[in-house]
Coordinates of C-alpha atoms in Angstrom, one line a residue:
Chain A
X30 CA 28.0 -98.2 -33.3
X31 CA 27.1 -100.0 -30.4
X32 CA 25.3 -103.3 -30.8
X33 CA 24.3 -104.5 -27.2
X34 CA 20.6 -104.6 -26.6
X35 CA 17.9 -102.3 -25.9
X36 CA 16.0 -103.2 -22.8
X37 CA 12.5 -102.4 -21.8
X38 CA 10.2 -103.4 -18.8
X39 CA 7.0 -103.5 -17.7
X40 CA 4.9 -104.8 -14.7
X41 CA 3.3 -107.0 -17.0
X42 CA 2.4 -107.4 -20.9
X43 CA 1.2 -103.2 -21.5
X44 CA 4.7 -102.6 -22.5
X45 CA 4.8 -104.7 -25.6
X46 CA 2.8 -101.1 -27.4
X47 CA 5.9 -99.2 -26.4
X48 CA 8.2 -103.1 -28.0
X49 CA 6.5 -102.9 -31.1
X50 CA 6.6 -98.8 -31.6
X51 CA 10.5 -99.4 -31.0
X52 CA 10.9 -102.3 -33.8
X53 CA 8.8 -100.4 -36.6
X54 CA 10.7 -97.9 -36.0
X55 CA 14.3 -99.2 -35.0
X56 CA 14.4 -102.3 -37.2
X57 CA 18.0 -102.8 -36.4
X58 CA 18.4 -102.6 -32.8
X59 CA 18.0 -106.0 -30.7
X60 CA 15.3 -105.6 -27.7
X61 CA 15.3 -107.6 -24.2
X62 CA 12.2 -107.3 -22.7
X63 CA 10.6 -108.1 -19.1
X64 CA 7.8 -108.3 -18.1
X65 CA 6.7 -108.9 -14.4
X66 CA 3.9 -110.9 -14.5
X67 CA 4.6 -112.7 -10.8
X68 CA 4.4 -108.9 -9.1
X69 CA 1.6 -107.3 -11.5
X70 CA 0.0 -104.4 -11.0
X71 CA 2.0 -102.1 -9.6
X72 CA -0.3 -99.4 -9.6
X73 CA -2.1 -99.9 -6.6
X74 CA 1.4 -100.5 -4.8
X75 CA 2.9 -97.9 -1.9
X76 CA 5.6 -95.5 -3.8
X77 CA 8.4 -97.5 -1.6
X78 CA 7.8 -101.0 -3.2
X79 CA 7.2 -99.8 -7.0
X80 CA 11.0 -98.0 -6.3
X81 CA 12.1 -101.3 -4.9
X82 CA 10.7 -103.8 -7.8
X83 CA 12.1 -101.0 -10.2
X84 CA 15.6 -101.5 -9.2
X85 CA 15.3 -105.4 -9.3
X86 CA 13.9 -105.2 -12.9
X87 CA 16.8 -102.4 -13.7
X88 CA 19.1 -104.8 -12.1
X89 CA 18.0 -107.9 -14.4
X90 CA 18.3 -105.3 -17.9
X91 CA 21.4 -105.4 -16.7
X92 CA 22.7 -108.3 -16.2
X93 CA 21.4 -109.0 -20.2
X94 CA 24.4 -106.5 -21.7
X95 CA 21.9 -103.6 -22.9
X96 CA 22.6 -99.9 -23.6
X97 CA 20.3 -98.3 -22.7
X98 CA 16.6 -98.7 -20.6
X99 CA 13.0 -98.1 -21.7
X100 CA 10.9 -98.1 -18.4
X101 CA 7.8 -99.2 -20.3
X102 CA 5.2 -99.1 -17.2
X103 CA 3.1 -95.7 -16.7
X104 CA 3.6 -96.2 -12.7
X105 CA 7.4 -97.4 -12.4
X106 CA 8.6 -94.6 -14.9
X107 CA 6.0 -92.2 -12.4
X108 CA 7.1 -93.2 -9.1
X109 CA 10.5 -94.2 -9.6
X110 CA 12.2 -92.4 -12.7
X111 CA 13.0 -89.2 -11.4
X112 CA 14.8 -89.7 -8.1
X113 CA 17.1 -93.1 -10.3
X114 CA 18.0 -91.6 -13.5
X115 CA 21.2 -91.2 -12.9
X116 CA 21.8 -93.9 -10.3
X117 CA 23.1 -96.5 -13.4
X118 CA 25.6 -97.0 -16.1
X119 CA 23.4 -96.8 -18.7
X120 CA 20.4 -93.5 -20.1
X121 CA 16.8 -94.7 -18.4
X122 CA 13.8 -93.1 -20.2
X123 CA 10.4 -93.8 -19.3
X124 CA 7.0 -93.8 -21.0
X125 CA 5.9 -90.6 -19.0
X126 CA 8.8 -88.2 -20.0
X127 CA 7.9 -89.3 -23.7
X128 CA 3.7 -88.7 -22.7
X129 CA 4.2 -85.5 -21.4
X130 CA 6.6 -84.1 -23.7
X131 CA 3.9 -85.2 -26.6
X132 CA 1.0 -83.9 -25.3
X133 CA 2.7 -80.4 -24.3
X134 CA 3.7 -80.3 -27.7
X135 CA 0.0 -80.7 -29.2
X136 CA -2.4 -79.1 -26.7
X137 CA -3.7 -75.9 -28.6
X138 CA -5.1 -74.6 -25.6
X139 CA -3.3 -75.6 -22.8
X140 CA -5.2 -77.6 -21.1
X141 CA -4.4 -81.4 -20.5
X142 CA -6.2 -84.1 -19.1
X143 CA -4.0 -87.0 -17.2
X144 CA -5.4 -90.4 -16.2
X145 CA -3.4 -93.3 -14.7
X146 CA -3.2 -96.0 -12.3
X147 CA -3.5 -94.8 -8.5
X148 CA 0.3 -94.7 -8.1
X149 CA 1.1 -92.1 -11.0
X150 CA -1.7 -90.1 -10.5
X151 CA -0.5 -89.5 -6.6
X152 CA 3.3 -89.4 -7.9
X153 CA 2.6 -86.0 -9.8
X154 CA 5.2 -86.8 -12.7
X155 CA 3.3 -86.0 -15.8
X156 CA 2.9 -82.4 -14.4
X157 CA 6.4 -81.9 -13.3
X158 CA 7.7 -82.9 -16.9
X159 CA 4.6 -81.0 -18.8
X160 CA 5.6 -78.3 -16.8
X161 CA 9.0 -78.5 -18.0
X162 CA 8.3 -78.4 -21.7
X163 CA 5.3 -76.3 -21.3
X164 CA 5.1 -73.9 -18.6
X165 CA 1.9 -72.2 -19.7
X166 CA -0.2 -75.8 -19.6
X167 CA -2.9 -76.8 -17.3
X168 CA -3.6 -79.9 -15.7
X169 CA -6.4 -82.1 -14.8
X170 CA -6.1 -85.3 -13.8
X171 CA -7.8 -88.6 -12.9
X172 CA -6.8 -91.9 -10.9
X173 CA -8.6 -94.4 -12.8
X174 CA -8.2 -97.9 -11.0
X175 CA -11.2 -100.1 -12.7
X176 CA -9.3 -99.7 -15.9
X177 CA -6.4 -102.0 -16.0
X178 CA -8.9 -104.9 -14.5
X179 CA -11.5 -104.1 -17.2
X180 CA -8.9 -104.1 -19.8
X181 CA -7.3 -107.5 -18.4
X182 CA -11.2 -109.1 -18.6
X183 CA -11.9 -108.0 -22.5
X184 CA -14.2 -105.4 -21.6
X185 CA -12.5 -103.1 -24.0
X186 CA -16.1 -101.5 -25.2
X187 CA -18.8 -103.0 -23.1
X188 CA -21.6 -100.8 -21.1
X189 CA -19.9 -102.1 -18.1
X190 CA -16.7 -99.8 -19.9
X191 CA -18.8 -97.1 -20.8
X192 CA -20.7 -96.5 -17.2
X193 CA -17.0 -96.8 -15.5
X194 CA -15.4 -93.9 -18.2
X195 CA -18.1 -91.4 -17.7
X196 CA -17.3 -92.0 -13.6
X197 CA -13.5 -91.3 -14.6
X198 CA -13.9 -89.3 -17.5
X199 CA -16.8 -86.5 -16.6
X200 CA -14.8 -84.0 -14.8
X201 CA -11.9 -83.6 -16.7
X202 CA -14.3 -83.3 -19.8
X203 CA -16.3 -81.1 -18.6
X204 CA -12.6 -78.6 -17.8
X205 CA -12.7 -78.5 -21.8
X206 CA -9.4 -80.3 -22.2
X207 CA -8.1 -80.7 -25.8
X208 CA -5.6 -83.7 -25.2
X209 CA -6.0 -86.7 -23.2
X210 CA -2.7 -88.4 -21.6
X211 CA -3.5 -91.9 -21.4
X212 CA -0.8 -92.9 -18.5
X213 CA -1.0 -96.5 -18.3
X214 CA 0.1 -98.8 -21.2
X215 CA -3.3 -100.5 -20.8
X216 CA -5.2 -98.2 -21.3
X217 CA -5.1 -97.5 -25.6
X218 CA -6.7 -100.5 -25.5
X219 CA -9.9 -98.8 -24.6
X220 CA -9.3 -95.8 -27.0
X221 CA -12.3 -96.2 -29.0
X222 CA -14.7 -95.9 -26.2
X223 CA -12.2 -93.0 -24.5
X224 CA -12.3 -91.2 -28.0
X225 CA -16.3 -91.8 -28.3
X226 CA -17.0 -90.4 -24.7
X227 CA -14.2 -87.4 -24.7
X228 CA -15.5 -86.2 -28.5
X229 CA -13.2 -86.0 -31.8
X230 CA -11.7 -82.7 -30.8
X231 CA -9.6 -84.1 -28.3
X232 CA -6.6 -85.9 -28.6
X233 CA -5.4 -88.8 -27.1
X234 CA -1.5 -89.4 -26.3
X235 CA -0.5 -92.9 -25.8
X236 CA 2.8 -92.7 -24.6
X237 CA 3.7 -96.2 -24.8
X238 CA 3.4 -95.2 -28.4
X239 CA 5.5 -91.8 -28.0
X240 CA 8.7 -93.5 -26.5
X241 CA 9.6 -95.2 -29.6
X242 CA 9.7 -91.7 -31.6
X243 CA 11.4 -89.9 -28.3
X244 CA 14.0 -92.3 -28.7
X245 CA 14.7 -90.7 -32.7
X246 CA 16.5 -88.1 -30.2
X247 CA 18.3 -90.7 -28.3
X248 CA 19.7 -93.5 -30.7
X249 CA 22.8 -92.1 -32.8
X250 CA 25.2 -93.1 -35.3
X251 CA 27.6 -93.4 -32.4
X252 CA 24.7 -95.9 -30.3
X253 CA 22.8 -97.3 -32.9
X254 CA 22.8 -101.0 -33.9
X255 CA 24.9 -102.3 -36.9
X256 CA 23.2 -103.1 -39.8
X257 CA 23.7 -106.7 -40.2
X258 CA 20.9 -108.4 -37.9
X259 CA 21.1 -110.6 -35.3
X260 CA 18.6 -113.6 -36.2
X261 CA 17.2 -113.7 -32.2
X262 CA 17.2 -110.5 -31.8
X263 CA 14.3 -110.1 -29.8
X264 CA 13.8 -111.8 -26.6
X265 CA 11.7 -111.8 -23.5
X266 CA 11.2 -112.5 -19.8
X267 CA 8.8 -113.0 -17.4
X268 CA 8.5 -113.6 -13.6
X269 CA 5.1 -115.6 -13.9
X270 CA 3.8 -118.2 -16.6
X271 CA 5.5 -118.5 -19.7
X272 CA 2.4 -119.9 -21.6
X273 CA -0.2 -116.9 -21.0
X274 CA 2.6 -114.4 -22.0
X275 CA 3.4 -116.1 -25.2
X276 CA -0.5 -116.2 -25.6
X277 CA -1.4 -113.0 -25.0
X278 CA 1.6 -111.2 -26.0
X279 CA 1.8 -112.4 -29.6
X280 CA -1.7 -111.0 -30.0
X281 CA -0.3 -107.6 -28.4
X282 CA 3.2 -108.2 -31.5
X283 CA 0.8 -109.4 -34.1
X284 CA 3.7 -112.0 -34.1
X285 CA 4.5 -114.9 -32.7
X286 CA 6.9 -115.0 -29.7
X287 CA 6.7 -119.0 -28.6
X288 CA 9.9 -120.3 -27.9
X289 CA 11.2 -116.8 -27.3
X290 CA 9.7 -116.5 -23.7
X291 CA 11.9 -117.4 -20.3
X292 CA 10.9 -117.1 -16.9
X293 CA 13.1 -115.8 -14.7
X294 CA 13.5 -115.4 -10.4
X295 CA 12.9 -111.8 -9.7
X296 CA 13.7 -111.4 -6.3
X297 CA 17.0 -112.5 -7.1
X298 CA 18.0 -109.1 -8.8
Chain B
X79 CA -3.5 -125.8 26.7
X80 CA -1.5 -124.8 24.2
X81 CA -0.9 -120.6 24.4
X82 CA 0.9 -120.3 21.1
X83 CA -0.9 -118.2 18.6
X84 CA -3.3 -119.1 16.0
X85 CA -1.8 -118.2 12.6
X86 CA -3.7 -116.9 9.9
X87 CA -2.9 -115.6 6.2
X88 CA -4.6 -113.9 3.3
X89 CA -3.3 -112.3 0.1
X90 CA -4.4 -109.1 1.2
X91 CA -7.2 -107.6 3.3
X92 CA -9.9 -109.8 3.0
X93 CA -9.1 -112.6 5.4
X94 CA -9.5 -110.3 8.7
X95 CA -13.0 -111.4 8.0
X96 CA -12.0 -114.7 9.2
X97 CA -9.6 -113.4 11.9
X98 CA -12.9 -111.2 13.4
X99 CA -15.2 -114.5 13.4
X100 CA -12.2 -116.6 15.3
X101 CA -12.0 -113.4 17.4
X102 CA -15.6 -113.6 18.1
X103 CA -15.9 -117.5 18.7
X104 CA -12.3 -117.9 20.6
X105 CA -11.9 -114.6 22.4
X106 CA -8.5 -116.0 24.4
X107 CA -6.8 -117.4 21.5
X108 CA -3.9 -115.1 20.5
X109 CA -3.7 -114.7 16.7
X110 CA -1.2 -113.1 14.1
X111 CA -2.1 -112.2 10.7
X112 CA -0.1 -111.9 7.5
X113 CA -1.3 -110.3 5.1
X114 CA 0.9 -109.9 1.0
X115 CA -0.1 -107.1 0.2
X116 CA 3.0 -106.3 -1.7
X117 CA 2.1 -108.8 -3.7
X118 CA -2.0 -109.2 -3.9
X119 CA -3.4 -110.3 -6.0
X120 CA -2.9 -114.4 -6.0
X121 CA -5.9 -114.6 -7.9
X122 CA -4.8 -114.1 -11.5
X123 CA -1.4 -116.0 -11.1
X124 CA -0.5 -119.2 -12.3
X125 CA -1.1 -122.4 -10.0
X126 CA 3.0 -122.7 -9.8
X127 CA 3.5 -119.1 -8.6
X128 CA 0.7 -119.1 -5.6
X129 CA 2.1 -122.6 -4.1
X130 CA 5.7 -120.5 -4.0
X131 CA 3.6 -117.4 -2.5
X132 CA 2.1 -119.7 0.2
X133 CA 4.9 -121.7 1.0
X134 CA 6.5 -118.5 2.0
X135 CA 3.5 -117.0 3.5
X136 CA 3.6 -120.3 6.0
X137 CA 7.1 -120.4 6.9
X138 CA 6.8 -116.9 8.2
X139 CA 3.6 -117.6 10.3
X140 CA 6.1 -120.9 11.6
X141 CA 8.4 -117.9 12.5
X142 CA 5.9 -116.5 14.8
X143 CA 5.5 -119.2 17.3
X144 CA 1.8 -121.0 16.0
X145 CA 0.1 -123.8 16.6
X146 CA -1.9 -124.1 13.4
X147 CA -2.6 -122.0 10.0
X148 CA -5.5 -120.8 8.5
X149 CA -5.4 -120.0 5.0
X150 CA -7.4 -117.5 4.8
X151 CA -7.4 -116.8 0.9
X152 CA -9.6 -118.5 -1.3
X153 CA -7.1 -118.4 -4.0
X154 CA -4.1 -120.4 -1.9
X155 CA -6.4 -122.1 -0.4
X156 CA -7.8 -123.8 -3.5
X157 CA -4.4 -124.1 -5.4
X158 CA -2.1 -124.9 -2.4
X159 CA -4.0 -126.8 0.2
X160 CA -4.4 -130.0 -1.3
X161 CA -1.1 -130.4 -2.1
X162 CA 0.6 -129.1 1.3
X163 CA -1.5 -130.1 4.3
X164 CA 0.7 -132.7 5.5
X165 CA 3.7 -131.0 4.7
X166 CA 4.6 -129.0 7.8
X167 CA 4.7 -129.7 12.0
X168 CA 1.7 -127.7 12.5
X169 CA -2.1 -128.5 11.3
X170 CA -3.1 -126.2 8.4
X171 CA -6.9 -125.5 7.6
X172 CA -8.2 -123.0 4.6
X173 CA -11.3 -121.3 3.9
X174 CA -12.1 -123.5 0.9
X175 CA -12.6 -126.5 3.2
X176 CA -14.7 -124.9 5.3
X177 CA -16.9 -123.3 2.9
X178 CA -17.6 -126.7 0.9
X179 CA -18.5 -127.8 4.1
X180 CA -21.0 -125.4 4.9
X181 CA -22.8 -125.4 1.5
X182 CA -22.5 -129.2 1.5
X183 CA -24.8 -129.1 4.9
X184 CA -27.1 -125.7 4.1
X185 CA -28.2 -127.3 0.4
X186 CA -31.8 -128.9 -0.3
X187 CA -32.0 -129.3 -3.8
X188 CA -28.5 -130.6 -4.1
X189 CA -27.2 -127.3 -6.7
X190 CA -24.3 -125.3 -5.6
X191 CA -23.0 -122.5 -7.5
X192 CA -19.7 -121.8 -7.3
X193 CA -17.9 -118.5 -7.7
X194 CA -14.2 -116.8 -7.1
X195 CA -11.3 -115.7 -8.9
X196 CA -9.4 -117.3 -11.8
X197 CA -6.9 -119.3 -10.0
X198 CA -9.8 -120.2 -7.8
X199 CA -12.0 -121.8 -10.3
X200 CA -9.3 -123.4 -12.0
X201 CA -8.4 -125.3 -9.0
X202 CA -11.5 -127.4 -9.0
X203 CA -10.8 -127.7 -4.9
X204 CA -14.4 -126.4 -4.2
X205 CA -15.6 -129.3 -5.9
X206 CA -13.6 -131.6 -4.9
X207 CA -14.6 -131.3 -1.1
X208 CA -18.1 -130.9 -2.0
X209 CA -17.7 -134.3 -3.7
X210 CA -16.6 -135.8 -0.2
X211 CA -19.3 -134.0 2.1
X212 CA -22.4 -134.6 -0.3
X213 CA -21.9 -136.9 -3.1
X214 CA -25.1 -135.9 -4.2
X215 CA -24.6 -132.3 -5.0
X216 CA -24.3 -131.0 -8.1
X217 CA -22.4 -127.4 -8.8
X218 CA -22.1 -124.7 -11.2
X219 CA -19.1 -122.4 -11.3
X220 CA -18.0 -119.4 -12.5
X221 CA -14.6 -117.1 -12.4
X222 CA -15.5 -113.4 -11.7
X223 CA -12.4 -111.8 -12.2
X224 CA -13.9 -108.0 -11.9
X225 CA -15.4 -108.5 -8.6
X226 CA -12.1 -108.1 -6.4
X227 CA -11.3 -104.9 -8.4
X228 CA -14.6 -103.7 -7.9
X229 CA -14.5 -103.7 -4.3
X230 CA -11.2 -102.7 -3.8
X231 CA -12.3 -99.1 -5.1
X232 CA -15.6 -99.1 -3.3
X233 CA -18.2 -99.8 -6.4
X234 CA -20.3 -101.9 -3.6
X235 CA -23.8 -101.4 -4.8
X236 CA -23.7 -99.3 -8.1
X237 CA -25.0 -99.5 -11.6
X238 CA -21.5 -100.7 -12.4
X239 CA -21.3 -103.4 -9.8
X240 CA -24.9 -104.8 -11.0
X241 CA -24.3 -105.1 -14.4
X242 CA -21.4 -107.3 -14.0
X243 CA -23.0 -109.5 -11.0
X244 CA -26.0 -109.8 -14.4
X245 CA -22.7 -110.8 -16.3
X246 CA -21.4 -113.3 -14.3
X247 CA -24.0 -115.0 -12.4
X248 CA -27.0 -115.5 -15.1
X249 CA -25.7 -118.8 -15.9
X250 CA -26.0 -119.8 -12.1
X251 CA -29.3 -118.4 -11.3
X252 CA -30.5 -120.2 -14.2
X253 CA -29.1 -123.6 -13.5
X254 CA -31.3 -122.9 -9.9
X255 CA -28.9 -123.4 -7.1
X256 CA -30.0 -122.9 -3.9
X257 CA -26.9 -122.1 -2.6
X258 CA -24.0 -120.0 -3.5
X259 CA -20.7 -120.2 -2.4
X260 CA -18.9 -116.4 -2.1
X261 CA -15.2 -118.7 -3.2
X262 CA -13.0 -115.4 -2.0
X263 CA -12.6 -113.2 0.8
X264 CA -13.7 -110.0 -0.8
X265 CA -16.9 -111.2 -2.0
X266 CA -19.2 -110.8 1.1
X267 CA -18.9 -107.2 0.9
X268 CA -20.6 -107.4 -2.7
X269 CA -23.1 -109.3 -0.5
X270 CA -26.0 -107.5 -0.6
X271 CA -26.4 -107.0 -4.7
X272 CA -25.4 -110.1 -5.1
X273 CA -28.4 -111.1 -2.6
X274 CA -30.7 -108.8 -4.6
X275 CA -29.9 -110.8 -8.0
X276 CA -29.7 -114.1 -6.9
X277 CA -32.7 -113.9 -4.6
X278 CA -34.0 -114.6 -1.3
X279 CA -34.4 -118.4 -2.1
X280 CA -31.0 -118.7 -2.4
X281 CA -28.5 -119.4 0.8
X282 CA -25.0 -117.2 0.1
X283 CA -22.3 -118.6 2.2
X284 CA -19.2 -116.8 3.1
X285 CA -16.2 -119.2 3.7
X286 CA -14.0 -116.9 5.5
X287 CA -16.9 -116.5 8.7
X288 CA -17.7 -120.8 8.2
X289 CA -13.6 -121.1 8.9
X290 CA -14.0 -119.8 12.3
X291 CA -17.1 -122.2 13.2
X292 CA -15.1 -125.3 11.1
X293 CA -12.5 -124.3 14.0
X294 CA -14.8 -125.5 16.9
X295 CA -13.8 -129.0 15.9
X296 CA -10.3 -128.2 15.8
X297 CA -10.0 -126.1 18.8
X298 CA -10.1 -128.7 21.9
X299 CA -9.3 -128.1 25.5
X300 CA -5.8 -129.5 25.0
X301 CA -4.8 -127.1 22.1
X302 CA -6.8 -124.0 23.3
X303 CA -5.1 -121.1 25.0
X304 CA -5.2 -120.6 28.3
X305 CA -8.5 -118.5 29.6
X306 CA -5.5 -115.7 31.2
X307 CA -5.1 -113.0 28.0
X308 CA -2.0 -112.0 26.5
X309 CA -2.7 -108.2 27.1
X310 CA -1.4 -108.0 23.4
X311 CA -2.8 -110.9 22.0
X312 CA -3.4 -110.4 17.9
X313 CA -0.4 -109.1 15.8
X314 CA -1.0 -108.0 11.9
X315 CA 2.3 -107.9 9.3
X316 CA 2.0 -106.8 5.9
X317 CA 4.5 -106.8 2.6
X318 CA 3.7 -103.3 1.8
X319 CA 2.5 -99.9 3.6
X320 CA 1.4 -100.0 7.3
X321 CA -0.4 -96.8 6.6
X322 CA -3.2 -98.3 4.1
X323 CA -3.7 -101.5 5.8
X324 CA -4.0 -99.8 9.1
X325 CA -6.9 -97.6 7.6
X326 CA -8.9 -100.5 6.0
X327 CA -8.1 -103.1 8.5
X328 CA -9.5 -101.0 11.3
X329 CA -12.7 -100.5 9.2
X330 CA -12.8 -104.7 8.6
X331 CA -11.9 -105.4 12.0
X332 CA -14.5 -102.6 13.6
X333 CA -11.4 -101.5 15.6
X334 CA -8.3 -100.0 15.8
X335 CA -5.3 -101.2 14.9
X336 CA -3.0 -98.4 14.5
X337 CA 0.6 -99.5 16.0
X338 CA 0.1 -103.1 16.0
X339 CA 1.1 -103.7 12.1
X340 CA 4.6 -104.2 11.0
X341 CA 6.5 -104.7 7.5
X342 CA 8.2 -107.6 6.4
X343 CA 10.1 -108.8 3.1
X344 CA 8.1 -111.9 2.9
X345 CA 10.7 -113.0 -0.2
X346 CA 13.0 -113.9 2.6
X347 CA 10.9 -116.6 3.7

């Protein structure tokens, strides 16, 4: 048993998907998450400063008692997670382990499509750990950079949307893949209009999603939470405004989080 | 004569358009840029976070030896100016001064649109000069969050780029300004559709080239540099990679500026 926290961080609000997979499915454990809104996106950052801003947000998780560390961001768990997974005290799994070890699992014909933000498209991670659990899988992949903006603006379905996926989306389509990695936590929030271009037969893996049932391998008797419940057992941080997190990221909970929001000094980690 | 260096700073990219118009118009002045790139945007963050940003952004230029700032970001220069102009030993001047200036002067029906990002908008600064230089004027404004994404991955002139120009600038075209303030740095190179919907009638003004003519009132022979030339004369510093900002800036600047761009870690200013 083991009742310190789980911590999870993102660049920015994307990770709450991979927050809420983990409480439906870990109603026990207590989470600390952070989001870092000051230094959001990361994806269209060089490989040196994602590594950098990845250690300060490791460093904060730290400093709040936790167990273990959920890199909830597509492009920190992409650029950053293999060369620091054993740099700390404590297990780090990311989003993109989780993605690729789900969509190696369900591909019927081996080949995989992989979109993400600039950074973890370049990085190469999704194929290094699909080639791991699948060494017979092919890859195609996509950087898709108008995404995250169109997502952050409500265009979740708009012709705007639509025009911008077929740029993205017509190659790796037209390779016949049968599963879709969708490699940025943003991005399930334009599933419908993904799922309408690509066609039913494909399948779309949304790892943020995935992480909460990788971690069924992860959390034991001998780590899991107690079962008597903290009351405040959830709480979160940001490095920007406390008021549009709370906003936005209730919607993202489908519960409210005022009150439970602090904003923190990143660069002092 | 005063041969320390003109200082000038943007959140990114986009302000070498005002470093190439003071280039242009004060060929002996020495001038060193900064540009965040490691943490662009400012446009989405909240009023709080941008004053820290800028206050940072200027204590470094003071590092470098100036004798004035230009705040070249529409985004600081809306949210931070007003409050900060007196604040430091050195005159500070930003785009958005200039631009209300120039649209204040160029309108003849008295209706100026207004359009930037978020923070921008927010700020109400464009107004507020406006209201100084030409009581008279009415405006119309409109935060168009997509268009820095858009440019930043090259959608200058396609179907994508119009239909969210229809978006975000019906309202204005139909309120029938005659002139149209481009409120952020990356805007003028959207120039030509937006030209194309709001139509000839209408005068677009770019603040970033009016804050190099605004300096011809600033620039007197007491505080101008000497006609000798420093042999190296303009200095670029970024937050994040060289290598990227080395590539674009050479295509803003229509030269090269391979070697002369160094990294700092602004969060120790």
């Amino acid at each position: 048993m083991d009742n310190r926290k789980i911590g999870v961080f993102d660049s920015g609000l994307g990770g709450l998907t991979a927050v809420k997979e983990i409480m439906n499915l870990f109603p026990n454990e207590s989470i600390v998450y952070f989001g870092d809104t000051g230094r959001v996106p990361y994806g269209t950052r060089s490989k040196e400063t994602i590594v950098k801003y990845t250690h300060d947000d490791i460093n904060f998780l730290l400093s709040q008692d936790v167990k273990m560390i959920i890199i909830a961001c597509g492009t920190a768990s992409s650029a950053a997670l293999p060369d620091i997974k054993g740099e700390y005290g404590v297990p780090i799994y990311g989003v993109v382990d989780a993605g690729a070890y789900e969509a190696s699992r369900v591909t019927k014909n081996n080949k995989i499509g992989i979109i993400g933000t600039t950074a973890t498209i370049k990085s190469g991670a999704y194929e290094k750990y699909i080639a791991e659990y699948n060494p017979d899988a092919q890859t195609f992949k996509k950087a898709c950079p108008l995404f995250v903006p169109l997502v952050e603006n409500g265009h979740f379905d708009t012709p705007v949307t639509k025009l911008v996926i077929e740029e993205y989306l017509k190659d790796i389509r037209e390779a016949g893949v049968d599963t879709l990695i969708l490699g940025c936590t943003h991005y399930p929030l334009l599933k419908k209009a993904i799922a309408e271009y690509m066609g039913d037969s494909v399948k779309l893996v949304s790892p943020g999603e995935e992480v909460a049932k990788f971690l069924r391998k992860k959390i034991t008797p001998e780590n899991a939470h107690s079962e008597v419940c903290d009351e405040d057992r959830y709480s979160y941080f940001v490095s920007d405004s406390v008021e549009s997190f709370e906003e936005l990221g209730s919607i993202f909970l489908e519960t409210k989080i005022n009150g439970k929001v602090n904003k923190i000094d990143i660069e002092k980690y």
